[in-house]
Short mmCIF file of C-alpha atoms and ligand atoms in Angstrom, two decimals:
data_model
loop_
_atom_site.label_atom_id
_atom_site.label_comp_id
_atom_site.label_asym_id
_atom_site.label_seq_id
_atom_site.Cartn_x
_atom_site.Cartn_y
_atom_site.Cartn_z
CA MET A 717 -0.01 0.00 0.00
CA THR A 718 1.13 3.54 -0.71
CA LYS A 719 2.57 5.29 2.32
CA LEU A 720 -0.03 7.47 4.04
CA THR A 721 2.14 10.55 3.57
CA ASP A 722 2.35 9.87 -0.16
CA LEU A 723 -1.41 9.93 -0.78
CA THR A 724 -3.06 12.89 -2.42
CA ILE A 725 -5.92 14.55 -0.54
CA THR A 726 -8.36 13.02 -3.00
CA GLU A 727 -6.97 9.53 -2.32
CA ALA A 728 -6.93 10.12 1.43
CA VAL A 729 -10.56 11.29 1.43
CA ALA A 730 -11.51 8.03 -0.33
CA GLY A 731 -9.35 5.95 2.02
CA LEU A 732 -10.89 7.54 5.08
CA ALA A 733 -14.39 7.03 3.71
CA ALA A 734 -13.61 3.35 3.00
CA LYS A 735 -12.22 3.03 6.56
CA LYS A 736 -8.84 1.86 5.26
CA PHE A 737 -7.21 4.06 7.91
CA SER A 738 -8.37 6.57 10.48
CA ALA A 739 -7.84 10.31 10.67
CA VAL A 740 -5.71 9.73 13.78
CA GLU A 741 -3.45 7.32 11.83
CA LEU A 742 -3.19 9.77 8.93
CA THR A 743 -2.32 12.65 11.24
CA ASP A 744 0.16 10.59 13.26
CA ALA A 745 1.99 9.60 10.06
CA HIS A 746 2.42 13.27 9.18
CA LEU A 747 3.39 14.31 12.70
CA ALA A 748 6.04 11.58 12.79
CA ALA A 749 7.41 12.81 9.46
CA MET A 750 7.44 16.44 10.63
CA GLU A 751 9.30 15.57 13.80
CA ARG A 752 12.19 13.82 12.06
CA PRO A 753 15.42 15.78 12.60
CA ASP A 754 16.12 15.99 8.86
CA ALA A 755 12.60 17.36 8.28
CA ARG A 756 12.99 19.87 11.07
CA GLY A 757 16.34 20.89 9.58
CA MET A 758 14.49 22.42 6.63
CA ASN A 759 12.91 25.11 8.88
CA ILE A 760 9.52 24.55 7.32
CA PHE A 761 7.37 24.99 10.41
CA THR A 762 7.42 28.13 12.54
CA LEU A 763 5.23 26.31 15.05
CA GLU A 764 4.25 22.64 15.25
CA THR A 765 0.82 22.06 16.76
CA PRO A 766 0.70 18.29 17.37
CA ASP A 767 -1.76 18.53 20.26
CA ILE A 768 -4.27 20.47 18.21
CA ALA A 769 -3.75 18.09 15.28
CA ARG A 770 -4.34 14.96 17.38
CA ALA A 771 -7.44 16.44 19.03
CA GLN A 772 -8.88 17.50 15.64
CA ALA A 773 -8.12 14.08 14.16
CA LYS A 774 -9.87 12.34 17.03
CA GLN A 775 -12.93 14.55 16.58
CA SER A 776 -12.81 13.83 12.88
CA ASP A 777 -12.93 10.06 13.46
CA ALA A 778 -15.87 10.58 15.81
CA ARG A 779 -17.71 12.68 13.21
CA ARG A 780 -17.10 10.06 10.56
CA ALA A 781 -18.36 7.30 12.85
CA ALA A 782 -21.50 9.39 13.34
CA GLY A 783 -21.89 9.79 9.56
CA GLN A 784 -21.17 13.53 9.68
CA ALA A 785 -17.85 13.80 7.85
CA GLY A 786 -17.18 17.03 5.95
CA ASP A 787 -15.48 17.51 2.58
CA MET A 788 -11.97 17.55 4.01
CA ASP A 789 -12.53 15.58 7.17
CA GLY A 790 -9.31 14.31 8.71
CA ILE A 791 -6.97 15.88 6.12
CA PRO A 792 -3.75 17.24 7.70
CA LEU A 793 -2.75 20.66 6.44
CA ALA A 794 0.00 23.22 6.96
CA ILE A 795 -1.15 26.82 7.55
CA LYS A 796 0.92 29.76 6.34
CA ASP A 797 1.90 31.86 9.32
CA LEU A 798 0.09 34.84 7.82
CA TYR A 799 -3.32 33.39 8.70
CA CYS A 800 -4.59 34.34 12.15
CA THR A 801 -5.36 31.20 14.10
CA LYS A 802 -7.31 31.64 17.30
CA GLY A 803 -5.17 30.99 20.36
CA VAL A 804 -2.20 29.91 18.23
CA ARG A 805 0.84 32.15 17.78
CA THR A 806 0.83 33.95 14.43
CA THR A 807 3.99 35.81 13.40
CA ALA A 808 3.96 36.72 9.66
CA ALA A 809 7.58 35.56 10.09
CA SER A 810 8.35 38.93 11.62
CA ARG A 811 9.97 39.82 14.91
CA ILE A 812 7.46 42.59 15.32
CA LEU A 813 4.72 39.99 15.91
CA ASP A 814 6.98 37.94 18.16
CA ASN A 815 4.40 36.60 20.55
CA PHE A 816 1.19 37.64 18.89
CA VAL A 817 -1.63 35.24 19.70
CA PRO A 818 -4.80 36.14 17.76
CA THR A 819 -8.11 36.08 19.56
CA TYR A 820 -9.94 35.16 16.37
CA GLU A 821 -9.70 32.77 13.43
CA SER A 822 -9.29 33.79 9.78
CA THR A 823 -12.36 33.00 7.70
CA VAL A 824 -10.48 30.70 5.34
CA THR A 825 -8.94 28.56 8.11
CA GLN A 826 -12.32 28.48 9.86
CA LYS A 827 -13.93 27.17 6.66
CA LEU A 828 -11.24 24.49 6.38
CA PHE A 829 -11.74 23.43 9.99
CA ASP A 830 -15.50 23.44 9.53
CA ALA A 831 -14.97 21.03 6.64
CA GLY A 832 -12.97 18.80 9.01
CA ALA A 833 -9.36 19.68 8.14
CA VAL A 834 -6.59 19.12 10.70
CA MET A 835 -3.88 21.72 11.42
CA LEU A 836 -0.36 20.28 11.70
CA GLY A 837 1.20 23.65 12.39
CA LYS A 838 2.05 27.11 11.08
CA VAL A 839 4.59 27.35 8.29
CA ASN A 840 7.46 29.64 7.40
CA MET A 841 7.33 32.42 4.82
CA ASP A 842 9.00 35.64 3.79
CA GLU A 843 8.46 38.35 6.38
CA PHE A 844 4.98 39.84 5.82
CA ALA A 845 4.95 37.85 2.54
CA MET A 846 7.54 40.14 0.97
CA GLY A 847 9.94 38.01 -1.03
CA SER A 848 10.33 35.15 -3.49
CA GLY A 849 12.51 32.66 -1.65
CA GLY A 850 11.44 32.39 1.97
CA VAL A 851 14.71 34.05 2.87
CA THR A 852 13.43 37.30 4.41
CA SER A 853 11.83 35.34 7.27
CA ALA A 854 12.83 36.40 10.77
CA PHE A 855 13.15 32.67 11.42
CA LYS A 856 15.79 30.69 9.56
CA PRO A 857 15.34 30.53 5.76
CA THR A 858 13.13 27.70 4.52
CA ILE A 859 15.13 24.99 2.74
CA SER A 860 13.63 23.20 -0.26
CA PRO A 861 13.27 19.41 -0.02
CA TRP A 862 14.72 19.41 -3.55
CA SER A 863 18.11 20.59 -2.23
CA GLY A 864 19.76 17.17 -1.84
CA PRO A 865 19.49 13.78 -0.17
CA ASN A 866 19.62 15.48 3.21
CA PRO A 867 18.37 18.96 2.34
CA ALA A 868 19.41 20.50 5.65
CA ALA A 869 23.00 19.31 5.14
CA ALA A 870 23.19 19.67 1.36
CA ALA A 871 26.07 21.57 -0.21
CA ARG A 872 23.66 24.01 -1.80
CA HIS A 873 20.46 24.90 -0.01
CA LEU A 874 17.81 25.70 -2.58
CA VAL A 875 14.82 27.92 -1.88
CA PRO A 876 11.28 26.47 -2.14
CA GLY A 877 10.15 29.78 -3.67
CA GLY A 878 8.27 32.43 -1.76
CA SER A 879 6.68 33.98 -0.04
CA SER A 880 4.65 30.81 0.70
CA SER A 881 7.92 28.92 1.22
CA GLY A 882 6.85 26.66 4.08
CA SER A 883 3.59 25.92 2.28
CA SER A 884 5.28 24.67 -0.90
CA ALA A 885 8.09 22.91 0.98
CA SER A 886 5.77 21.08 3.39
CA VAL A 887 3.58 19.80 0.56
CA ALA A 888 6.49 18.80 -1.73
CA ALA A 889 8.25 17.05 1.18
CA ARG A 890 5.06 15.11 2.05
CA LEU A 891 4.97 16.62 5.54
CA ALA A 892 1.47 17.99 4.83
CA MET A 893 -1.16 16.91 2.29
CA GLY A 894 -1.97 20.49 1.36
CA ALA A 895 -1.26 23.99 2.60
CA THR A 896 -2.79 27.41 2.59
CA GLY A 897 -0.82 30.11 0.84
CA THR A 898 -1.32 33.74 -0.02
CA ASP A 899 -0.47 35.48 -3.27
CA THR A 900 0.05 39.22 -3.66
CA GLY A 901 2.34 39.10 -6.69
CA GLY A 902 3.01 35.40 -7.21
CA SER A 903 3.58 33.90 -3.77
CA ILE A 904 1.46 30.81 -4.40
CA ARG A 905 2.32 30.18 -8.04
CA GLN A 906 6.09 30.76 -8.03
CA PRO A 907 6.71 28.49 -5.00
CA ALA A 908 4.48 25.85 -6.63
CA SER A 909 6.47 26.16 -9.84
CA VAL A 910 9.87 25.62 -8.23
CA THR A 911 8.77 22.74 -5.96
CA GLY A 912 6.74 20.69 -8.46
CA THR A 913 3.43 21.37 -6.74
CA VAL A 914 0.08 22.83 -7.82
CA GLY A 915 -0.91 26.31 -6.64
CA ILE A 916 -3.87 28.49 -7.49
CA LYS A 917 -4.46 32.17 -6.83
CA PRO A 918 -8.19 32.67 -7.28
CA THR A 919 -9.89 35.83 -8.50
CA TYR A 920 -9.57 38.83 -6.17
CA GLY A 921 -12.63 38.69 -3.94
CA ARG A 922 -13.15 34.94 -4.27
CA CYS A 923 -11.69 34.09 -0.84
CA SER A 924 -12.15 36.18 2.25
CA ARG A 925 -9.09 38.08 3.42
CA TYR A 926 -10.54 38.41 6.91
CA GLY A 927 -7.92 37.37 9.46
CA ILE A 928 -5.10 37.18 6.93
CA ILE A 929 -2.41 39.67 7.93
CA ALA A 930 -2.47 42.34 5.25
CA PHE A 931 0.45 43.06 2.92
CA ALA A 932 -1.11 44.92 -0.06
CA SER A 933 -4.87 44.81 0.34
CA SER A 934 -5.89 45.36 -3.29
CA LEU A 935 -3.65 42.48 -4.41
CA ASP A 936 -3.67 39.86 -1.59
CA GLN A 937 -5.58 36.62 -2.14
CA ALA A 938 -5.69 33.27 -0.35
CA GLY A 939 -5.29 29.97 -2.16
CA PRO A 940 -4.13 26.37 -1.75
CA ILE A 941 -0.88 24.55 -2.59
CA THR A 942 -1.33 20.81 -3.19
CA ARG A 943 0.17 17.84 -5.05
CA SER A 944 -2.58 17.51 -7.65
CA VAL A 945 -5.04 19.66 -9.56
CA ALA A 946 -7.92 17.64 -8.08
CA ASP A 947 -6.68 18.39 -4.58
CA ALA A 948 -6.48 22.11 -5.37
CA ALA A 949 -10.08 22.01 -6.65
CA LEU A 950 -11.21 20.27 -3.49
CA MET A 951 -9.46 22.78 -1.22
CA MET A 952 -10.64 25.79 -3.26
CA ARG A 953 -14.24 24.64 -3.01
CA VAL A 954 -13.92 24.79 0.75
CA MET A 955 -11.86 28.01 1.00
CA ALA A 956 -13.88 30.13 -1.42
CA GLY A 957 -17.05 32.07 -0.77
CA PHE A 958 -18.57 35.37 0.27
CA ASP A 959 -17.78 36.72 3.73
CA GLU A 960 -19.52 39.75 5.14
CA LYS A 961 -16.44 40.39 7.30
CA ASP A 962 -14.41 41.24 4.16
CA SER A 963 -15.93 44.14 2.23
CA THR A 964 -13.99 43.15 -0.92
CA SER A 965 -15.22 39.57 -0.97
CA ILE A 966 -17.75 39.04 -3.74
CA ASP A 967 -21.17 37.52 -3.25
CA THR A 968 -21.31 35.11 -6.18
CA PRO A 969 -21.92 31.36 -6.14
CA VAL A 970 -18.90 29.04 -5.83
CA PRO A 971 -19.11 26.44 -8.61
CA ASP A 972 -18.23 22.82 -7.98
CA TYR A 973 -14.56 22.93 -8.97
CA VAL A 974 -14.18 19.18 -8.52
CA ALA A 975 -16.90 18.61 -11.13
CA ALA A 976 -15.00 20.92 -13.50
CA LEU A 977 -12.06 18.48 -13.53
CA GLY A 978 -13.93 16.08 -15.77
CA GLY A 979 -14.51 18.73 -18.45
CA SER A 980 -12.86 18.69 -21.87
CA VAL A 981 -10.62 21.32 -23.42
CA LYS A 982 -11.91 20.47 -26.90
CA GLY A 983 -12.57 23.71 -28.71
CA MET A 984 -11.19 25.77 -25.85
CA LYS A 985 -9.10 28.69 -27.07
CA ILE A 986 -5.80 29.11 -25.26
CA GLY A 987 -3.87 32.35 -25.79
CA ILE A 988 -0.08 32.62 -25.88
CA PRO A 989 0.93 36.21 -25.08
CA ARG A 990 3.92 37.22 -27.15
CA GLU A 991 5.10 39.77 -24.58
CA TYR A 992 5.84 36.98 -22.11
CA ARG A 993 8.65 35.79 -24.36
CA ILE A 994 10.87 38.25 -22.49
CA ASP A 995 14.43 39.07 -23.51
CA GLY A 996 16.88 36.52 -22.24
CA ILE A 997 14.14 34.01 -21.33
CA ASN A 998 15.68 30.78 -20.08
CA PRO A 999 15.66 28.44 -23.13
CA GLU A 1000 14.40 25.55 -20.99
CA THR A 1001 11.50 27.65 -19.73
CA ASP A 1002 10.67 28.61 -23.30
CA ALA A 1003 10.83 24.99 -24.47
CA LEU A 1004 8.59 23.85 -21.62
CA TRP A 1005 6.09 26.54 -22.52
CA GLN A 1006 5.92 25.34 -26.13
CA LYS A 1007 5.63 21.75 -24.94
CA GLY A 1008 2.73 22.72 -22.68
CA ALA A 1009 0.98 24.44 -25.57
CA GLN A 1010 1.42 21.29 -27.68
CA MET A 1011 -0.07 19.16 -24.89
CA LEU A 1012 -3.18 21.32 -24.80
CA ARG A 1013 -3.38 21.30 -28.60
CA ASP A 1014 -3.18 17.49 -28.59
CA ALA A 1015 -6.01 17.44 -26.06
CA GLY A 1016 -8.19 19.38 -28.52
CA ALA A 1017 -7.62 23.01 -27.56
CA GLU A 1018 -6.95 25.69 -30.12
CA ILE A 1019 -3.75 27.64 -29.48
CA ILE A 1020 -3.77 31.27 -30.59
CA ASP A 1021 -1.32 34.14 -30.38
CA ILE A 1022 -2.48 37.06 -28.29
CA THR A 1023 -1.00 40.34 -27.18
CA LEU A 1024 -0.83 41.92 -23.73
CA PRO A 1025 0.96 45.12 -24.72
CA HIS A 1026 1.44 46.68 -21.26
CA THR A 1027 3.11 43.64 -19.73
CA LYS A 1028 6.48 45.34 -19.44
CA TYR A 1029 5.06 47.89 -17.00
CA ALA A 1030 3.66 45.30 -14.62
CA LEU A 1031 6.69 44.88 -12.36
CA PRO A 1032 7.38 48.62 -11.95
CA VAL A 1033 3.67 49.25 -11.31
CA TYR A 1034 3.54 46.43 -8.78
CA TYR A 1035 6.59 47.78 -6.97
CA ILE A 1036 4.87 51.12 -6.55
CA ILE A 1037 1.40 49.91 -5.56
CA ALA A 1038 2.37 46.98 -3.31
CA PRO A 1039 4.84 48.99 -1.17
CA ALA A 1040 2.39 51.93 -1.01
CA GLU A 1041 -0.33 49.70 0.44
CA ALA A 1042 2.19 47.89 2.64
CA SER A 1043 3.50 51.11 4.15
CA SER A 1044 -0.06 51.99 5.10
CA ASN A 1045 -0.98 48.49 6.37
CA LEU A 1046 2.19 48.14 8.42
CA ALA A 1047 1.73 51.49 10.15
CA ARG A 1048 -0.28 49.65 12.82
CA TYR A 1049 2.81 47.87 14.16
CA ASP A 1050 3.89 50.63 16.50
CA GLY A 1051 4.66 48.77 19.72
CA VAL A 1052 1.34 49.74 21.28
CA ARG A 1053 -1.16 47.16 20.21
CA PHE A 1054 0.64 44.00 19.10
CA GLY A 1055 3.81 42.05 19.66
CA LEU A 1056 7.20 43.61 20.19
CA ARG A 1057 7.80 46.85 22.11
CA MET A 1058 11.22 48.45 22.57
CA PRO A 1059 11.65 51.06 25.28
CA GLY A 1060 12.12 54.71 24.24
CA GLU A 1061 12.51 58.07 25.94
CA ASN A 1062 9.18 59.25 24.61
CA LEU A 1063 6.38 57.95 22.39
CA ASN A 1064 8.06 58.74 19.07
CA ASP A 1065 11.27 57.19 20.27
CA MET A 1066 9.44 54.03 21.30
CA TYR A 1067 7.76 53.79 17.85
CA ALA A 1068 11.06 54.20 16.05
CA ALA A 1069 12.99 51.79 18.27
CA THR A 1070 10.23 49.16 18.00
CA ARG A 1071 9.91 49.41 14.24
CA PHE A 1072 13.68 49.39 13.75
CA ALA A 1073 14.09 46.28 15.90
CA GLY A 1074 10.95 44.56 14.65
CA PHE A 1075 11.10 44.88 10.86
CA GLY A 1076 13.71 43.19 8.67
CA LYS A 1077 15.62 44.88 5.89
CA GLU A 1078 13.26 44.02 3.02
CA VAL A 1079 10.18 45.16 4.95
CA ARG A 1080 11.90 48.44 5.81
CA ARG A 1081 12.82 48.90 2.16
CA ARG A 1082 9.17 48.46 1.14
CA ILE A 1083 7.92 50.87 3.82
CA LEU A 1084 10.41 53.51 2.63
CA ILE A 1085 9.44 53.07 -1.01
CA GLY A 1086 5.75 53.10 -0.14
CA THR A 1087 6.00 56.20 1.99
CA TYR A 1088 7.96 57.94 -0.75
CA VAL A 1089 5.51 57.20 -3.57
CA LEU A 1090 2.58 58.32 -1.43
CA SER A 1091 4.16 61.55 -0.21
CA ALA A 1092 3.00 64.97 -1.40
CA GLY A 1093 4.81 65.98 -4.53
CA TYR A 1094 5.50 62.38 -5.60
CA TYR A 1095 1.99 60.95 -5.37
CA ASP A 1096 0.99 62.16 -8.85
CA ALA A 1097 4.25 61.13 -10.47
CA TYR A 1098 4.28 57.63 -9.02
CA TYR A 1099 1.20 56.33 -7.29
CA ARG A 1100 -1.47 57.95 -9.44
CA LYS A 1101 0.36 57.06 -12.63
CA ALA A 1102 0.84 53.48 -11.47
CA GLN A 1103 -2.88 53.16 -10.86
CA ARG A 1104 -3.58 54.36 -14.40
CA VAL A 1105 -1.19 51.86 -15.91
CA ARG A 1106 -2.73 49.18 -13.73
CA ARG A 1107 -6.01 49.85 -15.47
CA LEU A 1108 -4.33 49.50 -18.88
CA ILE A 1109 -2.87 46.13 -17.82
CA ARG A 1110 -6.33 44.98 -16.82
CA ASN A 1111 -7.78 46.23 -20.12
CA ASP A 1112 -5.16 44.19 -22.01
CA PHE A 1113 -6.55 41.06 -20.35
CA LEU A 1114 -10.17 42.04 -21.00
CA ASP A 1115 -9.34 42.46 -24.69
CA ALA A 1116 -7.46 39.18 -24.80
CA PHE A 1117 -10.35 37.30 -23.23
CA LYS A 1118 -12.55 38.40 -26.12
CA GLN A 1119 -10.47 36.00 -28.20
CA CYS A 1120 -9.51 33.20 -25.83
CA ASP A 1121 -10.79 31.29 -22.79
CA ALA A 1122 -7.51 30.95 -20.93
CA ILE A 1123 -3.89 32.04 -21.30
CA LEU A 1124 -0.80 29.84 -20.99
CA THR A 1125 2.50 31.28 -19.74
CA PRO A 1126 5.57 30.20 -17.75
CA ALA A 1127 5.11 30.49 -14.00
CA SER A 1128 8.65 31.42 -12.99
CA PRO A 1129 11.68 32.48 -15.00
CA GLY A 1130 13.77 29.45 -14.01
CA THR A 1131 14.15 26.63 -11.52
CA ALA A 1132 14.81 27.10 -7.79
CA PHE A 1133 17.79 29.29 -6.94
CA ALA A 1134 20.13 28.82 -3.99
CA ILE A 1135 19.72 30.52 -0.64
CA GLY A 1136 22.01 33.53 -0.72
CA GLU A 1137 21.64 34.03 -4.47
CA LYS A 1138 19.75 37.18 -5.58
CA GLN A 1139 19.67 38.30 -1.95
CA ASP A 1140 21.91 41.32 -2.40
CA ASP A 1141 20.14 42.38 -5.55
CA PRO A 1142 16.50 43.18 -4.93
CA LEU A 1143 15.82 43.74 -8.62
CA GLN A 1144 16.92 40.18 -9.46
CA MET A 1145 14.64 38.93 -6.71
CA TYR A 1146 11.73 41.05 -7.97
CA LEU A 1147 12.15 39.53 -11.45
CA GLU A 1148 11.05 36.15 -10.06
CA ASP A 1149 7.49 37.47 -10.34
CA VAL A 1150 7.63 38.79 -13.87
CA PHE A 1151 5.06 36.22 -15.08
CA THR A 1152 2.79 36.34 -12.05
CA VAL A 1153 2.27 39.95 -10.87
CA THR A 1154 0.21 40.95 -13.90
CA LEU A 1155 -2.71 38.84 -12.67
CA ASN A 1156 -2.73 40.34 -9.21
CA LEU A 1157 -2.82 43.81 -10.76
CA ALA A 1158 -5.78 42.72 -12.91
CA GLY A 1159 -7.47 40.71 -10.14
CA LEU A 1160 -7.57 37.55 -12.28
CA PRO A 1161 -7.16 33.89 -11.30
CA GLY A 1162 -4.08 31.85 -12.17
CA ILE A 1163 -3.01 28.27 -11.54
CA CYS A 1164 0.46 26.73 -11.68
CA VAL A 1165 0.83 23.07 -12.71
CA PRO A 1166 4.10 21.11 -12.69
CA VAL A 1167 4.91 20.14 -16.27
CA GLY A 1168 8.55 19.13 -16.53
CA VAL A 1169 11.98 18.68 -15.03
CA ALA A 1170 14.94 20.81 -16.14
CA GLN A 1171 18.39 19.41 -16.94
CA ASN A 1172 19.46 20.21 -13.40
CA GLY A 1173 16.80 17.79 -12.15
CA LEU A 1174 14.56 20.49 -10.71
CA PRO A 1175 10.84 20.90 -11.44
CA MET A 1176 9.29 23.57 -13.64
CA GLY A 1177 5.65 24.61 -13.84
CA LEU A 1178 3.41 26.48 -16.26
CA GLN A 1179 0.71 28.97 -15.45
CA LEU A 1180 -2.83 29.18 -16.81
CA ILE A 1181 -4.67 32.49 -16.46
CA GLY A 1182 -8.44 32.76 -16.53
CA ARG A 1183 -11.28 35.27 -16.69
CA ALA A 1184 -12.47 36.81 -13.44
CA PHE A 1185 -14.42 34.23 -11.39
CA ASP A 1186 -13.84 31.56 -14.01
CA GLU A 1187 -11.61 29.30 -11.92
CA ALA A 1188 -13.70 26.35 -13.19
CA THR A 1189 -12.28 26.72 -16.73
CA LEU A 1190 -8.80 26.91 -15.21
CA PHE A 1191 -9.36 23.65 -13.36
CA THR A 1192 -10.55 21.96 -16.57
CA ALA A 1193 -7.50 23.15 -18.53
CA ALA A 1194 -5.09 22.48 -15.65
CA ALA A 1195 -6.37 18.94 -15.27
CA ALA A 1196 -5.79 18.33 -18.99
CA LEU A 1197 -2.25 19.72 -18.74
CA GLU A 1198 -1.53 17.63 -15.65
CA LYS A 1199 -2.78 14.49 -17.37
CA ALA A 1200 -0.61 15.07 -20.43
CA ALA A 1201 2.49 16.10 -18.50
CA MET A 1202 2.48 13.04 -16.21
CA PHE A 1203 4.82 14.83 -13.84
CA ASN A 1204 5.93 12.37 -11.17
CA ALA A 1205 9.36 13.59 -10.07
CA LYS A 1206 9.88 13.65 -6.32
CA PRO A 1207 12.18 15.81 -4.24
CA ALA A 1208 15.30 14.29 -2.67
CA PHE A 1209 13.61 14.43 0.71
CA THR A 1210 10.18 12.92 1.09
CA ALA A 1211 8.68 11.70 4.32
N1 LIG B 2162 7.59 38.31 -4.51
C1 LIG B 2162 6.61 39.34 -4.51
C2 LIG B 2162 6.97 40.36 -3.46
O1 LIG B 2162 7.96 40.22 -2.88
C3 LIG B 2162 5.25 38.76 -4.28
C4 LIG B 2162 5.02 38.37 -2.87
C5 LIG B 2162 3.64 37.83 -2.63
O2 LIG B 2162 2.94 37.44 -3.56
N2 LIG B 2162 3.25 37.83 -1.39
O3 LIG B 2162 6.26 41.29 -3.23
#
């Protein structure tokens, strides 16, 4: 029999229903894996919650015995440490939230628990979700299970992408069956791409942001990272939905994403945006992209060329808007209400000392940029202009979707880089998101599916982009791509 930690969520749900194993057994298998020294050496968890997990698993078995099992009953998950979890320390991987224990639960985690999911622990990330490698965390950097036979001791520690670094690493390493992530500019899709996992950022407004620590409110979205498209559909169905506690969540029905998996791509029009063939694109990324297009063509889709003319402005626009919103959102960490407080001679002194000690370098850089672009005299030149260009980027997509049903692009420029690489050059790091930020600016959904392995043995994914609130079409196309790609490579470390 397949190891319990190797099952997909879909397989585990069936196994639990058939009483092949219990939720307690499934959870114990994952807890045992998590607690191995080589697993702990990857710095994936910021907090392990075995007691909560065992209690939830026990309750799950009781519910099942009573015939009341939910859609994800007994499934062990990792929760990104950006989601507020009631009574459980939540840090955003920042020193400034050192010992912050929320008194409430985020809507998305509540929905998962209501469906029966089990929380194994909170997982590592870039500080306040700012980064692409999990390296700006105030904890140790997250190490990818793809790094080597013993990742923690490997010669070269690779990143599992970011900012949802612990989410992608835990799922790839088989320490968790699925994980929650968040995506402001690519933080679900890029980590999925470099760890050989599936990640979807739904349409802005599809999932509630209530209880998710804010980075850039007009861009942030919650979504799952899993090992199969079917698992992502299952998790999305639970996570999505209107929430009156989030004024930007949209009151529209959530389709049955699992049912969408059986659909056909015959006659579907898939656009290939020429502007994504950026200068100096990695030849392997380009080849994979063409291969992916061929797979969809073979499955009956029609591949057409499209244009998204304002693509080249997406990164600069993102790096004006995201820091602007972040500087405003992070103003609340002043040493008065949450977490860390450093002593000062007077109130201003205390603010400054707390913020200096509490925020890491990248977060400070973003706050400075954000404050600058919002300040009088620069607001028109930067922020207002960026908002206008953002609209043009969105219009590009609206035009493109008059011709096609989904768009296929690379998900990340290359395979996983090493910890330490790109760290001294923020612009290199920002380029990691060149294929993903456009969607956040336009509010559109995107899914990353693992499609191939590069010559260096590391996984590579492709991204499908959909119309607003049309995640169902994305699941249909992603399932077809997954089926054709038959990706089955495993990281060096698996539980
Ligand atoms: N890497 C991007 C950034 O640093 C995106 C992060 C994210 O999506 N949270 O801002």
